[in-house]
XYZ file of C-alpha atoms in Angstrom:
636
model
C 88.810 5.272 72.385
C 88.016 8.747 70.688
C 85.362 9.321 69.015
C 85.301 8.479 64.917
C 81.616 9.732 64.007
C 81.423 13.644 62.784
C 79.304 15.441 60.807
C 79.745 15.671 57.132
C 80.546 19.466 55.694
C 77.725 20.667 53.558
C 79.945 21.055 50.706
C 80.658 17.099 50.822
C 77.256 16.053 51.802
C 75.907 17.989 48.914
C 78.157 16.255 46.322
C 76.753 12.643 48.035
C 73.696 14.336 47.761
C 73.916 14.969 43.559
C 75.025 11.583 42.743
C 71.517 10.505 43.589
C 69.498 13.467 41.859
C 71.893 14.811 39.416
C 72.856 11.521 37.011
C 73.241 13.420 33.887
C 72.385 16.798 32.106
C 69.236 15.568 31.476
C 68.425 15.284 35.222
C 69.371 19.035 35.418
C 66.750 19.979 32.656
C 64.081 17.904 34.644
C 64.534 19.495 37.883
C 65.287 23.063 36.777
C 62.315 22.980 34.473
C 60.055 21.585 37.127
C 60.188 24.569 39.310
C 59.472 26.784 36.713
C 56.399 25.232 36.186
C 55.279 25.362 40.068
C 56.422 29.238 39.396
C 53.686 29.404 37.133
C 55.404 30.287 34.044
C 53.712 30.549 30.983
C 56.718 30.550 28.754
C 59.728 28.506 29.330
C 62.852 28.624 27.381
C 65.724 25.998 27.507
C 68.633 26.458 25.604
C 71.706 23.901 25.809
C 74.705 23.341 24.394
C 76.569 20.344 23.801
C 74.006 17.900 25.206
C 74.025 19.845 28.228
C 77.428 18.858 29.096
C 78.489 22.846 28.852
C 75.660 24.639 29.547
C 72.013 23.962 30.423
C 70.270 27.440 31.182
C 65.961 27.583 32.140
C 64.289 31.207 31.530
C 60.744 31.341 32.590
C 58.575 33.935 33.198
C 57.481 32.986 36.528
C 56.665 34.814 39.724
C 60.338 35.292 40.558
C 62.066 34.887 43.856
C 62.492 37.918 46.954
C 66.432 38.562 48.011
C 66.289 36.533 51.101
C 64.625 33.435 48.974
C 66.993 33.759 46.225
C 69.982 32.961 48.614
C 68.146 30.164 50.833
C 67.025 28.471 47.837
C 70.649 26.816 47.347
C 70.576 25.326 51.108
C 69.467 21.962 51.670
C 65.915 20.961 52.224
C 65.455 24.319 51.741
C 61.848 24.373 49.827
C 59.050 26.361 49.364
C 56.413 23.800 48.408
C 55.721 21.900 51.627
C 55.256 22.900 55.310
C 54.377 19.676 57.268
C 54.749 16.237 56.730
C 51.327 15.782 56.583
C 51.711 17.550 52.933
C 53.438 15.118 51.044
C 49.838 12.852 50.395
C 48.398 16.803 49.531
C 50.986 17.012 46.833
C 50.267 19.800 44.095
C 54.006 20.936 43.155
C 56.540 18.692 41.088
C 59.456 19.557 43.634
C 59.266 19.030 47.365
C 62.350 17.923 48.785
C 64.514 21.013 48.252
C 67.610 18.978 47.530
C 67.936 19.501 43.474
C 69.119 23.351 43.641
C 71.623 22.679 46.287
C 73.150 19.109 44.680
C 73.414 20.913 41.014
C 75.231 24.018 42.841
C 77.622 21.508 44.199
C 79.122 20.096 40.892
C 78.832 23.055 38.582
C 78.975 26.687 37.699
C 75.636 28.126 38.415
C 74.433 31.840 38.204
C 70.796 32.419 39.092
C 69.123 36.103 38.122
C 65.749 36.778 39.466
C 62.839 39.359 39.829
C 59.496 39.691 41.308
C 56.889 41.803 39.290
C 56.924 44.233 42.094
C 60.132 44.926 42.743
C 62.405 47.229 40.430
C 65.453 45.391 40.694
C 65.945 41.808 40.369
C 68.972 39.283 42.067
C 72.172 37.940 40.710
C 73.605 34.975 41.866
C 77.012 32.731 40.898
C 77.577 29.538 42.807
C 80.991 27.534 41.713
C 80.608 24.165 43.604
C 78.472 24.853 46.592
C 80.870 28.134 47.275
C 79.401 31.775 46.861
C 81.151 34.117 44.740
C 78.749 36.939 44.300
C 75.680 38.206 44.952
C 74.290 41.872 43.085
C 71.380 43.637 42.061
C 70.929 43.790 38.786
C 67.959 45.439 36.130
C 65.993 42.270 35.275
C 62.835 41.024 33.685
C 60.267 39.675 35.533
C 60.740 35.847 36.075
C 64.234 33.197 36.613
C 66.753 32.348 34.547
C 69.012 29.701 35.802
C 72.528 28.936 34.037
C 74.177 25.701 34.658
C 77.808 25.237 33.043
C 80.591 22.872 32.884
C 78.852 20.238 34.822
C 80.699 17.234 36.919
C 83.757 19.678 36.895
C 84.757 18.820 40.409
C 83.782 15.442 39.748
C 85.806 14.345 36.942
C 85.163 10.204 36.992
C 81.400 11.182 36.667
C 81.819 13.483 34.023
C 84.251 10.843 31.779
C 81.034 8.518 32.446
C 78.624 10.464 30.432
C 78.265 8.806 26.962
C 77.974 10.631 23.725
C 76.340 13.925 22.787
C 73.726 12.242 20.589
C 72.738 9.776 23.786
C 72.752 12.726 26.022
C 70.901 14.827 24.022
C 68.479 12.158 23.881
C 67.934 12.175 27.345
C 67.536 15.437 27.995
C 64.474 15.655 24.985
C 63.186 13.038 26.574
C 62.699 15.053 29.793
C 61.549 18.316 28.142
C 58.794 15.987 25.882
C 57.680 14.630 29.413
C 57.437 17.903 30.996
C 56.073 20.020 27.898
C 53.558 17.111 27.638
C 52.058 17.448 30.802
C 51.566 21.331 30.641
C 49.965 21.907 27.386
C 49.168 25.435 28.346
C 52.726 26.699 28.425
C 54.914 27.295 25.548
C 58.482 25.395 25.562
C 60.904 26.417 23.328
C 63.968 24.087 22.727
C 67.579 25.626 21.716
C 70.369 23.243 20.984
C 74.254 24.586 19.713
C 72.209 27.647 18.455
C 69.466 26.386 16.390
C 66.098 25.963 17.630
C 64.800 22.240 17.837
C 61.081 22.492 19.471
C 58.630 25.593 19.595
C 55.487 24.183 20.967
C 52.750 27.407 21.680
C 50.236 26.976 24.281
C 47.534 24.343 23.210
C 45.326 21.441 24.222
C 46.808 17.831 24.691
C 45.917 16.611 21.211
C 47.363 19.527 19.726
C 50.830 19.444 21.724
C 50.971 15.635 21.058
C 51.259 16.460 17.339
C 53.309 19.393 17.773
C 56.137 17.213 19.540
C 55.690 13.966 17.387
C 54.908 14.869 13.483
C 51.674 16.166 12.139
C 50.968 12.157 10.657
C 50.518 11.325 14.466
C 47.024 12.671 14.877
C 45.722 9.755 12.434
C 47.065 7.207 15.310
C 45.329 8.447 17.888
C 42.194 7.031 19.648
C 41.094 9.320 22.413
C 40.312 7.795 25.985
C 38.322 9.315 28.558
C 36.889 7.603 31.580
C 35.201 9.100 34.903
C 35.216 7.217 38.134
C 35.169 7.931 41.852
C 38.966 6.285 42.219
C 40.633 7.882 38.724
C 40.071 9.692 36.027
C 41.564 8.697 32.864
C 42.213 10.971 29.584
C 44.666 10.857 26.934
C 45.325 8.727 23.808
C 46.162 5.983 22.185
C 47.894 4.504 19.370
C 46.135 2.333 16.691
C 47.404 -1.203 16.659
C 48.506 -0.657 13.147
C 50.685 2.024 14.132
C 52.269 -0.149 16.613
C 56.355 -0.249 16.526
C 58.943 -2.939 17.906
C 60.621 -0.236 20.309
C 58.760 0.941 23.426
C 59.603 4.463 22.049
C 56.168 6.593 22.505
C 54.591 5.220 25.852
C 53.417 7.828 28.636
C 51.657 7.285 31.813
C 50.990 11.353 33.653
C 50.010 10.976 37.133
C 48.534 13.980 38.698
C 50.737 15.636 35.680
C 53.831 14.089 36.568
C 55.695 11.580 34.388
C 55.628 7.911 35.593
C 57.075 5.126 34.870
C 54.618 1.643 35.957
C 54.950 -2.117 34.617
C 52.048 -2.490 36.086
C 50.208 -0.039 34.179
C 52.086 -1.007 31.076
C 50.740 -4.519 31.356
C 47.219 -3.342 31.497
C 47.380 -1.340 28.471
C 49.076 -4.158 26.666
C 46.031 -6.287 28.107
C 43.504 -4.276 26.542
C 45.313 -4.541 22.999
C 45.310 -8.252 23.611
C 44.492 -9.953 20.066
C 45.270 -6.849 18.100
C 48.572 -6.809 18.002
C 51.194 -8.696 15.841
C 53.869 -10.442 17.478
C 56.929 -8.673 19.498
C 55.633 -4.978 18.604
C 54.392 -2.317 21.182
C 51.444 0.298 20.824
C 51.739 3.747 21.543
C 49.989 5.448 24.096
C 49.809 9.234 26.235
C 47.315 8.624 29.165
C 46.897 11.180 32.028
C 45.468 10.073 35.069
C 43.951 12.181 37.469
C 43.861 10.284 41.373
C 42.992 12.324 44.533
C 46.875 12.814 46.223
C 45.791 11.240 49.049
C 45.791 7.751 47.439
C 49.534 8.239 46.134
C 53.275 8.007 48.018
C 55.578 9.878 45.434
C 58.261 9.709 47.999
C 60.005 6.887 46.869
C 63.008 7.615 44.757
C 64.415 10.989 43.883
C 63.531 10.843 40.268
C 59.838 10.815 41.168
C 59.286 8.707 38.067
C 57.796 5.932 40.308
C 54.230 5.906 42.484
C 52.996 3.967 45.156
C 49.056 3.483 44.379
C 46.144 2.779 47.418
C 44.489 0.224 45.044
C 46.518 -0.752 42.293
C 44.324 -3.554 40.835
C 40.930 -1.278 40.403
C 43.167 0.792 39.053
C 44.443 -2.072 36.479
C 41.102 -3.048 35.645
C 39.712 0.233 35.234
C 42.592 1.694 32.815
C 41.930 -1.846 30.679
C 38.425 -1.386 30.188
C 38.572 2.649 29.415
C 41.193 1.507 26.334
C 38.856 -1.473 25.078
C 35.870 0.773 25.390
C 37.673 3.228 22.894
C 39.289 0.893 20.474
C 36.092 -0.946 20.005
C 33.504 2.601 20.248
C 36.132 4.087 17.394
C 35.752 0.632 15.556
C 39.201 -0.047 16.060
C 39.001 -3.911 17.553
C 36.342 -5.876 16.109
C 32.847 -6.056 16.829
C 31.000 -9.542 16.932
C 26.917 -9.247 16.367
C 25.437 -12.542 15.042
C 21.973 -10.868 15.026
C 23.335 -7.916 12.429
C 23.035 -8.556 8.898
C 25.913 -5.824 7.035
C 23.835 -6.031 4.088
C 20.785 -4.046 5.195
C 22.955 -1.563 6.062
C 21.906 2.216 4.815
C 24.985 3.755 3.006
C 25.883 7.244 4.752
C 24.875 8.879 1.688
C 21.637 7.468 1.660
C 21.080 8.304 5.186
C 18.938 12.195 4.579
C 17.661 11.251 1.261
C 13.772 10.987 0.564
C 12.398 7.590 -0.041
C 9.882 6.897 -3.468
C 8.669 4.723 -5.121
C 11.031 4.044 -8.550
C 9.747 4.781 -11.673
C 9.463 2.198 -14.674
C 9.051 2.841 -17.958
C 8.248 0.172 -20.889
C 8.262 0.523 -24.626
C 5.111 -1.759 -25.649
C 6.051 -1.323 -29.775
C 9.448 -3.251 -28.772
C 9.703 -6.731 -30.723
C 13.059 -8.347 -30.221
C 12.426 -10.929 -32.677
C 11.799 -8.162 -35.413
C 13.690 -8.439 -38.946
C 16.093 -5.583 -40.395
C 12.986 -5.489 -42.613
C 10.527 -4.614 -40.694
C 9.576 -1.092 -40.599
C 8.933 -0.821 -36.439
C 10.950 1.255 -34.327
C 14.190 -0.477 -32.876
C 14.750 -1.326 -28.928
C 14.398 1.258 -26.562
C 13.396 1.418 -22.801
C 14.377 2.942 -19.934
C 13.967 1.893 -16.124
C 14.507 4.137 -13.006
C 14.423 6.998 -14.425
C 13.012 9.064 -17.287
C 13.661 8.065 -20.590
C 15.681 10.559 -23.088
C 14.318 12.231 -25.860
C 17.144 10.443 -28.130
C 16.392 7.265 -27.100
C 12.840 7.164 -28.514
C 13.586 8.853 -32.017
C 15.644 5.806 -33.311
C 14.281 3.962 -35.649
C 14.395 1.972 -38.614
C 15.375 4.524 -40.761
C 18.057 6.022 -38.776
C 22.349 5.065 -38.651
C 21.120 2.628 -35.957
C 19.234 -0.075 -36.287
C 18.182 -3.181 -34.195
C 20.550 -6.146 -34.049
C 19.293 -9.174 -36.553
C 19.520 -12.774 -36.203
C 22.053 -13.640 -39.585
C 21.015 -16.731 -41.474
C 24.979 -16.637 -43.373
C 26.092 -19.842 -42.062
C 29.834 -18.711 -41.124
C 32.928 -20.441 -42.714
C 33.395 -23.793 -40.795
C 36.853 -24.927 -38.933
C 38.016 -26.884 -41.458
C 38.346 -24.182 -43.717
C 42.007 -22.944 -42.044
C 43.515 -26.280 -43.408
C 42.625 -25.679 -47.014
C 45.701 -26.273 -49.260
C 47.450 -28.322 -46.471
C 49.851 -31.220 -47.740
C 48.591 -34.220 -45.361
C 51.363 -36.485 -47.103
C 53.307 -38.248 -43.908
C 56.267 -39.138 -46.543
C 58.193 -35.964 -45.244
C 57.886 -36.828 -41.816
C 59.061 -40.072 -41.901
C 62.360 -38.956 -43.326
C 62.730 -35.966 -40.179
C 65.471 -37.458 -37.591
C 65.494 -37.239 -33.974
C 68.423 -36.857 -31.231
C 68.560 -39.905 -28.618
C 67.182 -39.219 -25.490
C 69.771 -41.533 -23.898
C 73.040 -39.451 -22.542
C 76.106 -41.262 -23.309
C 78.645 -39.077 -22.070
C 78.765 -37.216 -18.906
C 80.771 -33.594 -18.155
C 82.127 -35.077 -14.759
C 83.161 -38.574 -13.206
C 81.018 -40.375 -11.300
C 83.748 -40.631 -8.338
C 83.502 -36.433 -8.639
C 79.912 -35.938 -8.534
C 79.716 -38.678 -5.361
C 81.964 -36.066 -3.987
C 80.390 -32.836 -4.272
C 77.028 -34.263 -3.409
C 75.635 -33.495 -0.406
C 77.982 -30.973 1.326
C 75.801 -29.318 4.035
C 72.466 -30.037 5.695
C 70.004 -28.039 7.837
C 68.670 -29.439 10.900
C 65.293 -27.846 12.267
C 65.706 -24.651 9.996
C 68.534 -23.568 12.298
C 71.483 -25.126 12.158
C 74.147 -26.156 9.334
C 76.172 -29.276 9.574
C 78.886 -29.256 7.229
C 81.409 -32.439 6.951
C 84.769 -31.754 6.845
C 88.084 -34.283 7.904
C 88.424 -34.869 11.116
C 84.142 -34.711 11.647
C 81.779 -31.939 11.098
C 80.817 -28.499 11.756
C 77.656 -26.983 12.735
C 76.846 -23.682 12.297
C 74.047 -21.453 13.525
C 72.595 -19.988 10.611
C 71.457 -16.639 12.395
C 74.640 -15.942 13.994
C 76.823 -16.624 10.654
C 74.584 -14.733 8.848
C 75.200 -11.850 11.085
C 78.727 -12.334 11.035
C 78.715 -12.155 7.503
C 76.741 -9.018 6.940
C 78.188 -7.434 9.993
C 81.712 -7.582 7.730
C 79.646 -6.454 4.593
C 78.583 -3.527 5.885
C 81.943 -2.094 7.820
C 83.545 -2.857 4.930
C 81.061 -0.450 2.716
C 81.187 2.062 5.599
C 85.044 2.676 6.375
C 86.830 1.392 2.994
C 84.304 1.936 0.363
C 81.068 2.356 -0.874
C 78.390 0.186 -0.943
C 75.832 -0.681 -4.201
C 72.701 0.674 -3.869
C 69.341 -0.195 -5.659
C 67.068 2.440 -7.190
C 63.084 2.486 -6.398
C 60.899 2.933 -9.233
C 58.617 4.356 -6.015
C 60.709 6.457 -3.959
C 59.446 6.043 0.034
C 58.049 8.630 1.991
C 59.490 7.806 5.792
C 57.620 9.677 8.642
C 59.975 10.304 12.025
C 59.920 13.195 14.921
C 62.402 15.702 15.096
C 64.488 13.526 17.043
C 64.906 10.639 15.568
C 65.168 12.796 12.065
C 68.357 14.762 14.119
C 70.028 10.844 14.730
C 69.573 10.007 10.412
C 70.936 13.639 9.652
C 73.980 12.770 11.796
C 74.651 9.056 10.444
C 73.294 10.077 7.190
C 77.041 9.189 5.476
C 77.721 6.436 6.982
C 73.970 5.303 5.691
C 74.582 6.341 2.502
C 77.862 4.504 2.610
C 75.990 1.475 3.130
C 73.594 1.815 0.210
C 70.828 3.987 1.054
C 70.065 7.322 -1.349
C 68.198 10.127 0.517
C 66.674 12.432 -2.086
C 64.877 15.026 0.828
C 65.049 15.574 4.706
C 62.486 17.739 6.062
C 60.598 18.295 9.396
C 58.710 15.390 9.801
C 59.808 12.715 7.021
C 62.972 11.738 5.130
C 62.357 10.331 1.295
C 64.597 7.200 0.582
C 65.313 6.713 -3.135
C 67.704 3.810 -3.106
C 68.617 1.055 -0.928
C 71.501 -1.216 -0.492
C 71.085 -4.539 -2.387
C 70.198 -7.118 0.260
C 67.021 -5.148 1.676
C 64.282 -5.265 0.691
C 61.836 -2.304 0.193
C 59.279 -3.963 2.939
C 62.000 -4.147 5.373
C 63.458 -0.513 5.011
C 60.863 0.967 7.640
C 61.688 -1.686 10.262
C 64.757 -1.418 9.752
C 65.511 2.237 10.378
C 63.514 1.732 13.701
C 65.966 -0.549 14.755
C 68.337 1.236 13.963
C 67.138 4.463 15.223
C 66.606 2.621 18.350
C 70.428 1.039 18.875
C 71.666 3.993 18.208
C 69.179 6.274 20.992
C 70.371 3.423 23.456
C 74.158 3.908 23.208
C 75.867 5.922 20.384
C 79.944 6.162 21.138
C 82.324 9.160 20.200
C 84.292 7.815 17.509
C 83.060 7.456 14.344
C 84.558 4.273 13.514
C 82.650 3.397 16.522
C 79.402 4.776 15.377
C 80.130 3.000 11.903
C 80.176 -0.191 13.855
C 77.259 0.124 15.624
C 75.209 0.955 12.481
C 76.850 -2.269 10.766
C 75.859 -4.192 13.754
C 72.210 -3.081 13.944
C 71.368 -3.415 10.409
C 72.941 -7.050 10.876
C 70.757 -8.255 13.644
C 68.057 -6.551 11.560
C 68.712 -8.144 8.064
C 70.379 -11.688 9.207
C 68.353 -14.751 8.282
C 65.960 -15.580 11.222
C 65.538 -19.276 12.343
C 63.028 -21.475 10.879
C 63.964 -20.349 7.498
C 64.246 -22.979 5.145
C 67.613 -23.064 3.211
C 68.240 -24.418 -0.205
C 71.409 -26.586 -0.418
C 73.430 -23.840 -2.619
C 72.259 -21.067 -0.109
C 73.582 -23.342 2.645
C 77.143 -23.750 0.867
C 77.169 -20.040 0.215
C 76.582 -19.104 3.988
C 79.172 -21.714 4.934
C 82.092 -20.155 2.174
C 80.805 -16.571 3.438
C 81.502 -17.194 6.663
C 84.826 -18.914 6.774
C 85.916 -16.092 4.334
C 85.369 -13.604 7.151
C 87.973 -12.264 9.356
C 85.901 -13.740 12.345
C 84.426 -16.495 11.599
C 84.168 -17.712 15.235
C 82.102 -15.386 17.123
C 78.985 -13.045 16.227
C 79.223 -9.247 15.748
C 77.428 -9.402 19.759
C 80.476 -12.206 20.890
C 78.287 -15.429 20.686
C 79.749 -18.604 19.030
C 78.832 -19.377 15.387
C 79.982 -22.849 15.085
C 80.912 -26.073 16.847
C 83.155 -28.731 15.364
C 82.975 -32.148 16.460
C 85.560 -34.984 15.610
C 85.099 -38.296 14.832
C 86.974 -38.871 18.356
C 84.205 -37.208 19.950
C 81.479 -39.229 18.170
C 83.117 -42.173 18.865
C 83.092 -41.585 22.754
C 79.607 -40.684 22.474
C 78.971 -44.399 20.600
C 81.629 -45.830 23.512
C 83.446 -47.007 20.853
């Protein structure tokens, strides 16, 4: 037989190569903006356009790259960060495997320019799908600039695969917050379709943390900071009553690289334990420091997940740091039986001089004295010195001394004076019969309409109808219901809205702000009334008519959320997925109590809709059962 097995060309192995580092645009940013940290850059620049899908370009001012370097760089496994194998547990560079230049040159347009400080003239590079089509000198500034365009072009089933602009420009934030995070003493600027989104100057963590998130996040934090011979911990976190439903604002930096760890996760949530209400999520940025030796990063090509030497004194260790702080920053409470609160010195007693109080008593002072009497009238004072005005009254003055009256005062009876108490006139006054002797209805009608639905454990409906009943899950009909409600208001007209006496104040990042400036018609089409957008917080004068003013911050996280998660290109589309978040969000949860008239309207609501059968998420609403099937189930 000949032989079958040959070696892949470069070009090909470099495309199977990209579909494991290069899964999106944002993957670009993270790789491309990773070596210009290890370049050490102080200033970093990335400017994209249209979520990355057309261009992605990196400018740092790094060290630059030599001729030869500039070309080898875009070979595979070609890297400039490790030497020996015995380097990858003496890790102090983001990128080591020299695979993420060559895979992105493989499915895009890339042109590289380059300088050293010492040399005059700098490199220029283009790349178009692994294949060289120029290299020249060019008059440069010191530092790289890498352009990546029209990405996936050679791959066109992975680029029809990437979702919306707003989800991939989500992702690719995501990966410049993780990076500018961890390097607080380089300034990241952000440029997206020409407008500039971040500019975060050189700072420390705390400082860069607010930057990124919204000047009201530095009244959630709680600073941790523990020293020990396996880790050491510093960073932040989140007061539990900041905490949100989403997992939006958790980050674990290991050795200042972005992680991702259940593990670690589940300890922080540990050390929260009994703080936290129900289903919600605290907010943390914790940077652990652990000697490289103790760590395998080699495990995926992300790098987002670690292999740890001791994972559980590492568990217990991160736990105890975050109770330390939430109860030294009084935070969780603090049990003391042997403390009594109420010998407590006020703060503002604390540098004050002690003495001795002064009293001082008027010994002329008769309270039993007449309006006749010629003595002076009350006065004292206590604690303090006693005015000059307060010891000149007297029985001559505009004041004088209150007096016991000896005017006996007009008795009760007096209001009744003039009354007629004859009971003639009353006799005469008719009354109407409290018996009903007519009815509106016929007794065979209101046996009828009695009784028409019942709820069984706060959950279900049952409804009677011909041929046997119907049960109906309140949660999902609800849903159903509003789902309708709300794509109606969004596509055909406009919903009611009700005005605040209060208007609301909502606080969100730039983000999540850049998501409610996008859907901010198709909101307002539902109900709500934005009166200002600004930087850092939105202000919400109306609302539509079934939410509630309570509900309006949860709600929008929600939504935010769905939307982050998967946001399609239409805008019908996007109009659905709003009316189907603020569904789940506003639909009756179970183990509410209905009254019967609720219960009949939720029933007529549903059956109204155009759906009636399934959910807005494709789950059954109702069951019917006949009186065929209940009388199998009897064995009738």
């Amino acid at each position: 037989m000949s032989s079958i097995i040959q070696l892949l060309p470069d070009h090909v192995a470099n495309q199977i190569a990209a579909g494991e580092v290069v899964q999106r645009p944002a993957s670009v940013v993270k790789e491309l903006m990773e070596n210009s940290v290890d370049a050490g850059s102080t200033e970093i620049k990335l400017v994209v356009k249209d979520a990355g899908k057309t261009l992605i370009q990196v400018i740092d001012n790094g060290k630059g790259m030599s001729v030869t370097d500039a070309r080898l760089c875009f070979e595979r496994h070609a890297t400039s960060k490790i030497r020996h194998a015995e380097d990858l547990f003496a890790l102090g560079t983001k990128g080591f495997r020299g695979e993420a230049l060559a895979s992105i040159a493989a499915i895009a347009h890339v042109e590289m320019k380059t300088k050293q400080d010492q040399d005059e003239l700098g490199t220029h590079i283009v790349i178009e799908g692994s294949k060289f089509v120029s290299q020249d000198v060019a008059v440069l500034p010191k530092g790289t600039s890498f352009s990546v365009k029209n990405l996936f072009f050679n791959i066109p089933a992975r680029r029809n695969f990437l979702k919306s602009d707003t989800v991939e420009f989500r992702h690719v934030v995501d990966e410049f917050e993780r990076v500018a995070m961890a390097h607080a003493n380089i300034h990241f600027v952000l440029i997206h379709n020409g407008s500039e989104m971040f500019n975060l100057p050189a700072s420390n963590t705390r400082q860069r943390i607010v930057n990124i998130f919204g000047g009201r996040t530095n009244e959630k934090l709680v600073p941790v900071n523990e020293t020990t011979e396996i880790v050491s911990i510093n960073g932040f976190v989140c007061k539990p009553e900041f905490a949100k439903k989403n997992r939006g604002e958790q980050f674990f930096f290991v050795n200042d690289r972005f992680i991702k760890s259940a593990y670690l996760h589940h300890a922080v949530m540990a050390a929260y334990e009994g703080l936290l209400k129900d289903g919600t999520q605290p907010g943390y940025y914790l940077y652990l420091d652990v000697p490289p030796n103790t760590i395998d990063i080699n495990i995926h090509p992300t790098k987002t997940e670690i292999k740890f030497d001791d994972e559980h004194a590492l568990y217990a260790i991160l736990r105890s740091a975050i109770k330390h702080s939430l109860g030294q920053f009084n935070v969780a409470p603090v049990l003391d039986f042997d403390r009594d609160a109420t010998l407590d010195t006020p703060y503002d007693y604390e540098k004050k001089d002690v003495g001795m109080p002064t009293i001082q008593v008027d010994s002329t002072f008769n309270p039993f004295a007449d309006d006749s009497d010629d003595k002076p009238a009350q006065s004292f004072s206590g604690g303090g010195s006693r005015s000059s005005s307060s010891s000149s009254f007297s029985s001559s003055s505009s004041y004088s001394s209150p007096s016991f009256k000896k005017d006996k005062m007009p008795s009760w009876e007096s209001l009744y004076n003039g009354l007629n108490t004859s009971t003639d006139e009353i006799a005469e006054i008719s009354f109407e019969s409290e018996e009903v002797t007519g009815s509106l209805f016929n007794d065979e009608e209101v046996e009828q309409t009695a009784h028409k639905t019942y709820q069984i454990h706060k959950k279900y409906i049952v409804s009677p109808i011909k041929s046997g009943m119907v049960i109906i899950d309140q949660k999902r009909a609800h849903q159903r219901v509003l789902y309708e409600q709300f794509l109606a208001n969004i596509t055909v007209q406009h919903g009611s809205s009700q005005q605040l006496l209060f208007p609301l104040t909502l606080h969100f990042n730039k983000s999540e702000l850049g998501i409610i400036k996008e859907m901010k018609e198709s909101l307002q089409n539902t109900g709500f009334v934005f009166d200002e957008f600004s930087d850092d917080h939105i202000v919400v004068s109306g609302l539509p008519v079934n939410v509630a003013e309570s509900e309006v911050s949860i709600l929008l996280e929600e939504l935010l959320n769905d939307l982050e998660q998967e946001v399609p290109d239409t805008s019908f589309s996007q109009s659905d997925s709003i009316a189907k978040s603020m569904s789940r969000s506003l639909a009756v949860k179970t183990g509410v109590a209905l009254t019967e008239k609720e219960q009949e309207t939720m029933v007529n609501a549903l059956f109204a809709c155009k759906e009636p059968g399934v959910s807005p998420f494709n789950k059954p609403t109702f069951i019917t059962l006949s009186v065929e099937d209940l009388d199998k189930r009897f064995a009738l």
